[in-house]
mmCIF file of C-alpha atoms in Angstrom:
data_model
loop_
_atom_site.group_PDB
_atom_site.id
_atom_site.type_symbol
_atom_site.label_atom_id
_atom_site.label_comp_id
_atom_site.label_asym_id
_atom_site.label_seq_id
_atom_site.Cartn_x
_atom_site.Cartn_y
_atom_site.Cartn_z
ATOM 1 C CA UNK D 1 79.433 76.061 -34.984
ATOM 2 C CA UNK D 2 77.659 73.095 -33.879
ATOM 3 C CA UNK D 3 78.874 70.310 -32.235
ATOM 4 C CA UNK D 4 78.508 66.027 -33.097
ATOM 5 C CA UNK D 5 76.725 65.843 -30.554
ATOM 6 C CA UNK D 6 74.407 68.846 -31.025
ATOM 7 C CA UNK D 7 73.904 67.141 -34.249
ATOM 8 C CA UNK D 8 73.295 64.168 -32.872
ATOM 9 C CA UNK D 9 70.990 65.565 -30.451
ATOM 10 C CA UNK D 10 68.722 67.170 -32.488
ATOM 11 C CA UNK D 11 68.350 64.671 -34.898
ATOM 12 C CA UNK D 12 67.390 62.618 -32.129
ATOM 13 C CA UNK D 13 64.757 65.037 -30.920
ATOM 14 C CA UNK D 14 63.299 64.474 -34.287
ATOM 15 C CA UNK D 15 63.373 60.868 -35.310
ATOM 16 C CA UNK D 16 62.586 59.286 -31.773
ATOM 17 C CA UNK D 17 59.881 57.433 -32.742
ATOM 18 C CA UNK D 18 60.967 53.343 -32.466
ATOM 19 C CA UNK D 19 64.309 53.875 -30.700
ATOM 20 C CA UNK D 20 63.576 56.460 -27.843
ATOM 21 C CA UNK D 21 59.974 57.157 -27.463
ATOM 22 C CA UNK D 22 58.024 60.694 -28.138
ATOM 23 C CA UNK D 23 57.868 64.135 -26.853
ATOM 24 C CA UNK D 24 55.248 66.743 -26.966
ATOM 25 C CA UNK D 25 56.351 70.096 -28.887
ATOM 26 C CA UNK D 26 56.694 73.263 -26.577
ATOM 27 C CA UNK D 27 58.827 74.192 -23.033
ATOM 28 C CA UNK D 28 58.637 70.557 -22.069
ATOM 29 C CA UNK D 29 60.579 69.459 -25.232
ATOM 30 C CA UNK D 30 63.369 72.629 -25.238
ATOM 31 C CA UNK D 31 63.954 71.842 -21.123
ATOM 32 C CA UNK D 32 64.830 68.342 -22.759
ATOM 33 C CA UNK D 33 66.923 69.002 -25.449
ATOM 34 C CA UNK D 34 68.828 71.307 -22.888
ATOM 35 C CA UNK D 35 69.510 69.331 -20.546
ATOM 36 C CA UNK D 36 70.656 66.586 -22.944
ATOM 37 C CA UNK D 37 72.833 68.914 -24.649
ATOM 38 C CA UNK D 38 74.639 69.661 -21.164
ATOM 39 C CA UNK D 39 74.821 66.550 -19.617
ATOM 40 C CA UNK D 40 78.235 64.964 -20.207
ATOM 41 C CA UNK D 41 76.559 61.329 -19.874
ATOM 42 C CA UNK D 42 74.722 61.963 -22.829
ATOM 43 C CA UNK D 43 77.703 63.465 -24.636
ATOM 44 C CA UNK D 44 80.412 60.551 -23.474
ATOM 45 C CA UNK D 45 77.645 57.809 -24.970
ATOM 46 C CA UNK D 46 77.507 59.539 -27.914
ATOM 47 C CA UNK D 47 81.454 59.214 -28.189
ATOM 48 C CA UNK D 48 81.133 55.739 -26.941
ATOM 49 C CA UNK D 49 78.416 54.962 -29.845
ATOM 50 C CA UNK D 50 75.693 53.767 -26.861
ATOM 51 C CA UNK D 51 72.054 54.228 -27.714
ATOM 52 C CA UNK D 52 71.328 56.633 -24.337
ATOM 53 C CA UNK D 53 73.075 57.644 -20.889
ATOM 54 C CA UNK D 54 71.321 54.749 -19.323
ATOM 55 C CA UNK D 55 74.498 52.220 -20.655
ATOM 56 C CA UNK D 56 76.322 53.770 -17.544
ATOM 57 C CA UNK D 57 73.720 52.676 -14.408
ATOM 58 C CA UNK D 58 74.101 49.352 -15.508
ATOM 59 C CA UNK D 59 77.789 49.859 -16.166
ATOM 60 C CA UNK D 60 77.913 51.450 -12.517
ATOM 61 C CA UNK D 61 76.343 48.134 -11.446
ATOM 62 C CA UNK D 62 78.075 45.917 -12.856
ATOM 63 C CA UNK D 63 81.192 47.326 -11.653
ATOM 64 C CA UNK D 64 79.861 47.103 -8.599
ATOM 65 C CA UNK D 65 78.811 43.534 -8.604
ATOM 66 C CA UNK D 66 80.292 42.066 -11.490
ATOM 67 C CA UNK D 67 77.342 40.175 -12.506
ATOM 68 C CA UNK D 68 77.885 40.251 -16.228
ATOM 69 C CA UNK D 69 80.182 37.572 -17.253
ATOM 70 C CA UNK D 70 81.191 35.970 -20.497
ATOM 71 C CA UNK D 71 78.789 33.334 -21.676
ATOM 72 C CA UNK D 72 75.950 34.110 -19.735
ATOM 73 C CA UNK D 73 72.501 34.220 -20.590
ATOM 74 C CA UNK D 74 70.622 37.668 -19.673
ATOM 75 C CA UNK D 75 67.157 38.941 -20.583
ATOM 76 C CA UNK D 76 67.067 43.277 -20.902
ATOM 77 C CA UNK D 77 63.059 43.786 -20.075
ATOM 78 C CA UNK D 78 62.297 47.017 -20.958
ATOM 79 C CA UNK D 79 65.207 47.490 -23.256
ATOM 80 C CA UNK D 80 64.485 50.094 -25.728
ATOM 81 C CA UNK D 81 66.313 51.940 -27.297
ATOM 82 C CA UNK D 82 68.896 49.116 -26.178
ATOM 83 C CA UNK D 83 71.630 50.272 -24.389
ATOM 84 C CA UNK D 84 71.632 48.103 -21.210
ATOM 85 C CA UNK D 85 71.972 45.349 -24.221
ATOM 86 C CA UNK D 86 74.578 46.889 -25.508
ATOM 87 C CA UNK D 87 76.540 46.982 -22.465
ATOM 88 C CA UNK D 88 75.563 43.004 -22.355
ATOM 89 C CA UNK D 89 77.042 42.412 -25.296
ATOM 90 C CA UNK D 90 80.310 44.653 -25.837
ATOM 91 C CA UNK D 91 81.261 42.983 -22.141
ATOM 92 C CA UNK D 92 81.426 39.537 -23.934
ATOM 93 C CA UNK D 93 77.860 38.040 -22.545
ATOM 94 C CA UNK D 94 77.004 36.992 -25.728
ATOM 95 C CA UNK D 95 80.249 34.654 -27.279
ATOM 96 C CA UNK D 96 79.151 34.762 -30.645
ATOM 97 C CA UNK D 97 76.375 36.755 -32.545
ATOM 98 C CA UNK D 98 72.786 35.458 -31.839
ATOM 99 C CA UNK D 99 69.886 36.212 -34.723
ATOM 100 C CA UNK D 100 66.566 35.472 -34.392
ATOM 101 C CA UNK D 101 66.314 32.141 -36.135
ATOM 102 C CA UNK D 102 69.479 31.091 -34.584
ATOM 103 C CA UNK D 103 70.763 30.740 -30.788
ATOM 104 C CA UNK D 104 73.998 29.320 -30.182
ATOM 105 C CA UNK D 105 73.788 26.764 -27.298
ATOM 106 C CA UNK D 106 77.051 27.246 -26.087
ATOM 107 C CA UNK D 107 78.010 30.522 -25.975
ATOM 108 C CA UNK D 108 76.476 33.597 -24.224
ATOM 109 C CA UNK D 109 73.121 35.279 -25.351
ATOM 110 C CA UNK D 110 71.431 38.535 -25.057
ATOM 111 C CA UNK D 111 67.965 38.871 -25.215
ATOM 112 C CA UNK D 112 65.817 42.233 -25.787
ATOM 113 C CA UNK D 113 62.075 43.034 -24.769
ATOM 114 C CA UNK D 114 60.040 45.898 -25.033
ATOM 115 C CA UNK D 115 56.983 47.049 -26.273
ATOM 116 C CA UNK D 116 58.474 49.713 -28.070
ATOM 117 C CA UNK D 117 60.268 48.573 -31.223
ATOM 118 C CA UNK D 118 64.130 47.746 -30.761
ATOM 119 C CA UNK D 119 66.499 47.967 -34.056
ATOM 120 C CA UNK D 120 68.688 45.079 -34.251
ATOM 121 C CA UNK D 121 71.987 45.232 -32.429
ATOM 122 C CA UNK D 122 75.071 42.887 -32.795
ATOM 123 C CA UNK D 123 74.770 39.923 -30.381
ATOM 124 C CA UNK D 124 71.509 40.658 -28.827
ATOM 125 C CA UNK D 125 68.349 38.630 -30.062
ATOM 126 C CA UNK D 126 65.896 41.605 -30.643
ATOM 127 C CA UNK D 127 61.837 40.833 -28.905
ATOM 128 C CA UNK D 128 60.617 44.634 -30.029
ATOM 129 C CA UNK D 129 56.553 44.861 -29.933
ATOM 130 C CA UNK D 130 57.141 42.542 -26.900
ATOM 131 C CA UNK D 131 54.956 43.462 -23.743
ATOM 132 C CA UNK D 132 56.994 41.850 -20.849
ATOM 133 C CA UNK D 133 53.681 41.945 -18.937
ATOM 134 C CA UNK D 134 52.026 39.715 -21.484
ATOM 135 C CA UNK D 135 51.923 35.955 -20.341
ATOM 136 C CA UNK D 136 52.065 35.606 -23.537
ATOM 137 C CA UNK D 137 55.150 37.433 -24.306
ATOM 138 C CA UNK D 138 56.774 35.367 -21.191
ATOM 139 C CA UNK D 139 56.151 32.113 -22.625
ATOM 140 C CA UNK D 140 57.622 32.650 -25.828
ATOM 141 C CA UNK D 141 60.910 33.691 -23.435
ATOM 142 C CA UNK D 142 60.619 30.608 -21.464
ATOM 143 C CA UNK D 143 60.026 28.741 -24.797
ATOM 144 C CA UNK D 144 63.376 30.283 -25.980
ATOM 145 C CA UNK D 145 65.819 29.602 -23.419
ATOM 146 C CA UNK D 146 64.487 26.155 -22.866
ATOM 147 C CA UNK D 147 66.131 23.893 -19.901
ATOM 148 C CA UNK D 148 69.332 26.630 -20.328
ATOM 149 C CA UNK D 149 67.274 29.256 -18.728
ATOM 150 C CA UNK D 150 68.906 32.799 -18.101
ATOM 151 C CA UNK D 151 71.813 33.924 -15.391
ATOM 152 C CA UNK D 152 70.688 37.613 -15.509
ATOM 153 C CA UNK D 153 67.089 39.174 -15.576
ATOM 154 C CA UNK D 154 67.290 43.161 -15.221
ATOM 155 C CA UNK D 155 64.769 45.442 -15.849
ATOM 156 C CA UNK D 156 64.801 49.003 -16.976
ATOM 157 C CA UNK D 157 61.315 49.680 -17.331
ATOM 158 C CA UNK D 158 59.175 52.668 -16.377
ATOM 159 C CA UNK D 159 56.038 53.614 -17.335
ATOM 160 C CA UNK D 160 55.130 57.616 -18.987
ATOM 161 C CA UNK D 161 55.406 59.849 -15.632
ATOM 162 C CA UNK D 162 52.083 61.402 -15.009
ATOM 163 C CA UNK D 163 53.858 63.662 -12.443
ATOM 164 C CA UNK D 164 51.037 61.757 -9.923
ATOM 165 C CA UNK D 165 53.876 60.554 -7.751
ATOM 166 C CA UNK D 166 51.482 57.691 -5.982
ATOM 167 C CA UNK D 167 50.229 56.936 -9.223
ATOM 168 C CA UNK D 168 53.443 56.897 -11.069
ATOM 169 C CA UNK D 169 55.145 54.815 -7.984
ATOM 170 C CA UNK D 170 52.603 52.182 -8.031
ATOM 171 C CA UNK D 171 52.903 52.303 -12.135
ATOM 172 C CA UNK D 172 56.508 51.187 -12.275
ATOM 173 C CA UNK D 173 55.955 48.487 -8.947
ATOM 174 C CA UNK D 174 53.491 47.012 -11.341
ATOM 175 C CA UNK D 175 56.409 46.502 -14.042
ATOM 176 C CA UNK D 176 58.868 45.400 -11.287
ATOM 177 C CA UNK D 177 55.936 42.923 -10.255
ATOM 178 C CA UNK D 178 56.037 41.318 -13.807
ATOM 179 C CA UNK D 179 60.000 41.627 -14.265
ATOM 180 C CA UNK D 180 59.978 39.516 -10.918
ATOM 181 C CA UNK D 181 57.257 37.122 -12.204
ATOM 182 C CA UNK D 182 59.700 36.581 -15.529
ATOM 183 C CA UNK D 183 62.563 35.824 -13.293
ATOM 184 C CA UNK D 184 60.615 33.389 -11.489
ATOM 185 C CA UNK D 185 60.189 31.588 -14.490
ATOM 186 C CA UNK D 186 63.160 31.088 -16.356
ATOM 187 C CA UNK D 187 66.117 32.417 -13.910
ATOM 188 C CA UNK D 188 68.323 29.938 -13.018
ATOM 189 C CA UNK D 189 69.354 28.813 -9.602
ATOM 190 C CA UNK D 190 72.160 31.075 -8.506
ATOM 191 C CA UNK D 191 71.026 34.042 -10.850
ATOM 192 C CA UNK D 192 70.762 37.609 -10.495
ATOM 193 C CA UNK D 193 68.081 40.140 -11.316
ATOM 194 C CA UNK D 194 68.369 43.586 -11.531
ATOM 195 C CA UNK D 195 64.993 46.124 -10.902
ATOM 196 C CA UNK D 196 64.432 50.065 -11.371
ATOM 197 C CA UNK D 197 62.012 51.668 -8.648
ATOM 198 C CA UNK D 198 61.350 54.625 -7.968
ATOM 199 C CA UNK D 199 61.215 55.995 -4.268
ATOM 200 C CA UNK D 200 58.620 55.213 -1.987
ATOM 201 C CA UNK D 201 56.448 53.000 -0.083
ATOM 202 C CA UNK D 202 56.273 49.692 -1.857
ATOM 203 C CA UNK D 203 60.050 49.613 -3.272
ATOM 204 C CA UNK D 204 60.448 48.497 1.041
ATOM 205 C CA UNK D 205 57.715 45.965 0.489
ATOM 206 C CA UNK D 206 58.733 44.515 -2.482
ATOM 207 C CA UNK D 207 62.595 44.614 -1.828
ATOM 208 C CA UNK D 208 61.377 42.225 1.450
ATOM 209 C CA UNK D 209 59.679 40.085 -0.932
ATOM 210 C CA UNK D 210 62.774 39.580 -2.669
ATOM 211 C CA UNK D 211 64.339 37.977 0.153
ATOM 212 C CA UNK D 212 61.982 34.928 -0.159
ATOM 213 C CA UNK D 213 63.866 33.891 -3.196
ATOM 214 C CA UNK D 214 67.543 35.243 -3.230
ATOM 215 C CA UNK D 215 70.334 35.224 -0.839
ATOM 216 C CA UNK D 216 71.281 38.649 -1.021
ATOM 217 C CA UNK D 217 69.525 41.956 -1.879
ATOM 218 C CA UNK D 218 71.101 45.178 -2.105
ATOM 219 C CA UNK D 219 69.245 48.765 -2.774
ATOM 220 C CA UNK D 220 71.358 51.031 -4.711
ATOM 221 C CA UNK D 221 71.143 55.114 -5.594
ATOM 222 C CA UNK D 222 73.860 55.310 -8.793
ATOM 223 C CA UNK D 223 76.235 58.246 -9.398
ATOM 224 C CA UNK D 224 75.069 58.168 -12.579
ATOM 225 C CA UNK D 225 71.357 59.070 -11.679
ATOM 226 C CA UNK D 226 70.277 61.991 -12.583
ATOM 227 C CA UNK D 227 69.885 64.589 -8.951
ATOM 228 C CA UNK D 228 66.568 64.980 -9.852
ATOM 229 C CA UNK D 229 65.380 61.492 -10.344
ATOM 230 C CA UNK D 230 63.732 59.330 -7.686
ATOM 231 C CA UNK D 231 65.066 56.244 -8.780
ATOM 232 C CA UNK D 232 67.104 53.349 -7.448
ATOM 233 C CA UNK D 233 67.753 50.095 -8.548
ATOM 234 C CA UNK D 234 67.389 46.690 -6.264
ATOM 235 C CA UNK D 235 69.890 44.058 -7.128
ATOM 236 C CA UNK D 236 69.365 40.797 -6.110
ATOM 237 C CA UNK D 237 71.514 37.671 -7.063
ATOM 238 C CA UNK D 238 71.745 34.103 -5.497
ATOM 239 C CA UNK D 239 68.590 32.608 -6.892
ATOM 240 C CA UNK D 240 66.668 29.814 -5.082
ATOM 241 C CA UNK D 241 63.360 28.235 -5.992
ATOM 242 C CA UNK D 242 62.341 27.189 -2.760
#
């Protein structure tokens, strides 16, 4: 008899598309749908109603460092399917609902970018087609948040793994670099951001860089990362201009 969340599972295997990306048919695709079906990550988000696993790194984090409070602003860059926006907004970051031809000046706001289409979620203002390496794209943020500017910038970005480790590496440091160039922009003194690396040579170089511009920097491996995975996350809070 199958399960919810075998249900759930394959139905996501087959209508990915705007909320979790693609897969290729074949091994590749049945190693997936295996390991999703036995990780109890996946299982407990689809309990929890989050879009993917990935609501519990930043849940992890901000457990850690309690970064999310009420009322704050925060920008999700590379949000799809929208889970680290979720966690934003069930923790109370956003006060009141925000839609896209209306923020609310007072309270809290969420808002969601990614190049991939993002469907709408309750208290997150939803930027889906949105390349956060666009200048473009980072205007219309800056344009947005105007002189209230955002607490929190995280980033959960990767790019398509090529299994090129080098390549991939300097791939996802090239996201980081425009995550970081978004933060420089509208994060407000004091604020935090929040990065995903993976292992190796220039996560050292750019975590240094970091120090130019925030009081404190911390590298952290998460419980909730996979064993096999090479990533970390770099938080840095403590924002300062100059």
């Amino acid at each position: 008899m199958k399960t919810l969340v075998h249900w759930r599972l394959e139905l996501l295997k087959h209508l990915r598309g705007p909320l979790l990306g693609t897969r290729a048919k074949g091994t590749s695709s049945n190693k997936w749908l295996h390991r999703q079906q036995k990780d109890p990550l996946v299982k407990r988000a689809v309990v929890e109603q989050y879009r993917c696993r990935s609501a519990y790194k930043l849940i992890e984090l901000d457990d850690k460092f309690r970064f999310l409070n009420k009322g704050a602003v925060v920008v999700d860059c590379g949000a799809s399917p929208g889970a680290w926006s979720q966690v934003g907004a069930w923790s109370q970051v956003a006060a009141q609902r925000v839609t896209t031809t209306s923020t609310n000046t007072q309270g809290g706001m969420v808002v969601a970018l990614d190049i991939q289409e993002i469907a709408d979620l309750p208290g997150v203002l939803v930027m889906g087609g949105s390349d956060v390496t666009d200048p473009l794209v980072q205007e219309r943020v800056r344009e947005l948040l105007g002189r209230r500017g955002a607490d929190v910038v995280m980033s959960d970005m990767a790019p398509n793994a090529s299994g090129i480790r080098e390549m991939d590496h300097q791939k996802i440091m090239q996201l980081a670099e425009s995550a970081l160039a978004l933060s420089h922009s509208v994060l407000k003194e004091g604020g935090v951001f929040l990065c995903k690396l993976w292992q190796g040579p220039l996560a050292n170089v750019f975590r240094s860089r970091l120090k130019a511009n925030f009081s404190f920097t911390k590298e952290c491996r998460l419980q909730s990362t996979r064993q096999s995975s090479s990533e970390l996350f770099i938080y840095a809070e403590q924002y300062h201009s100059t």
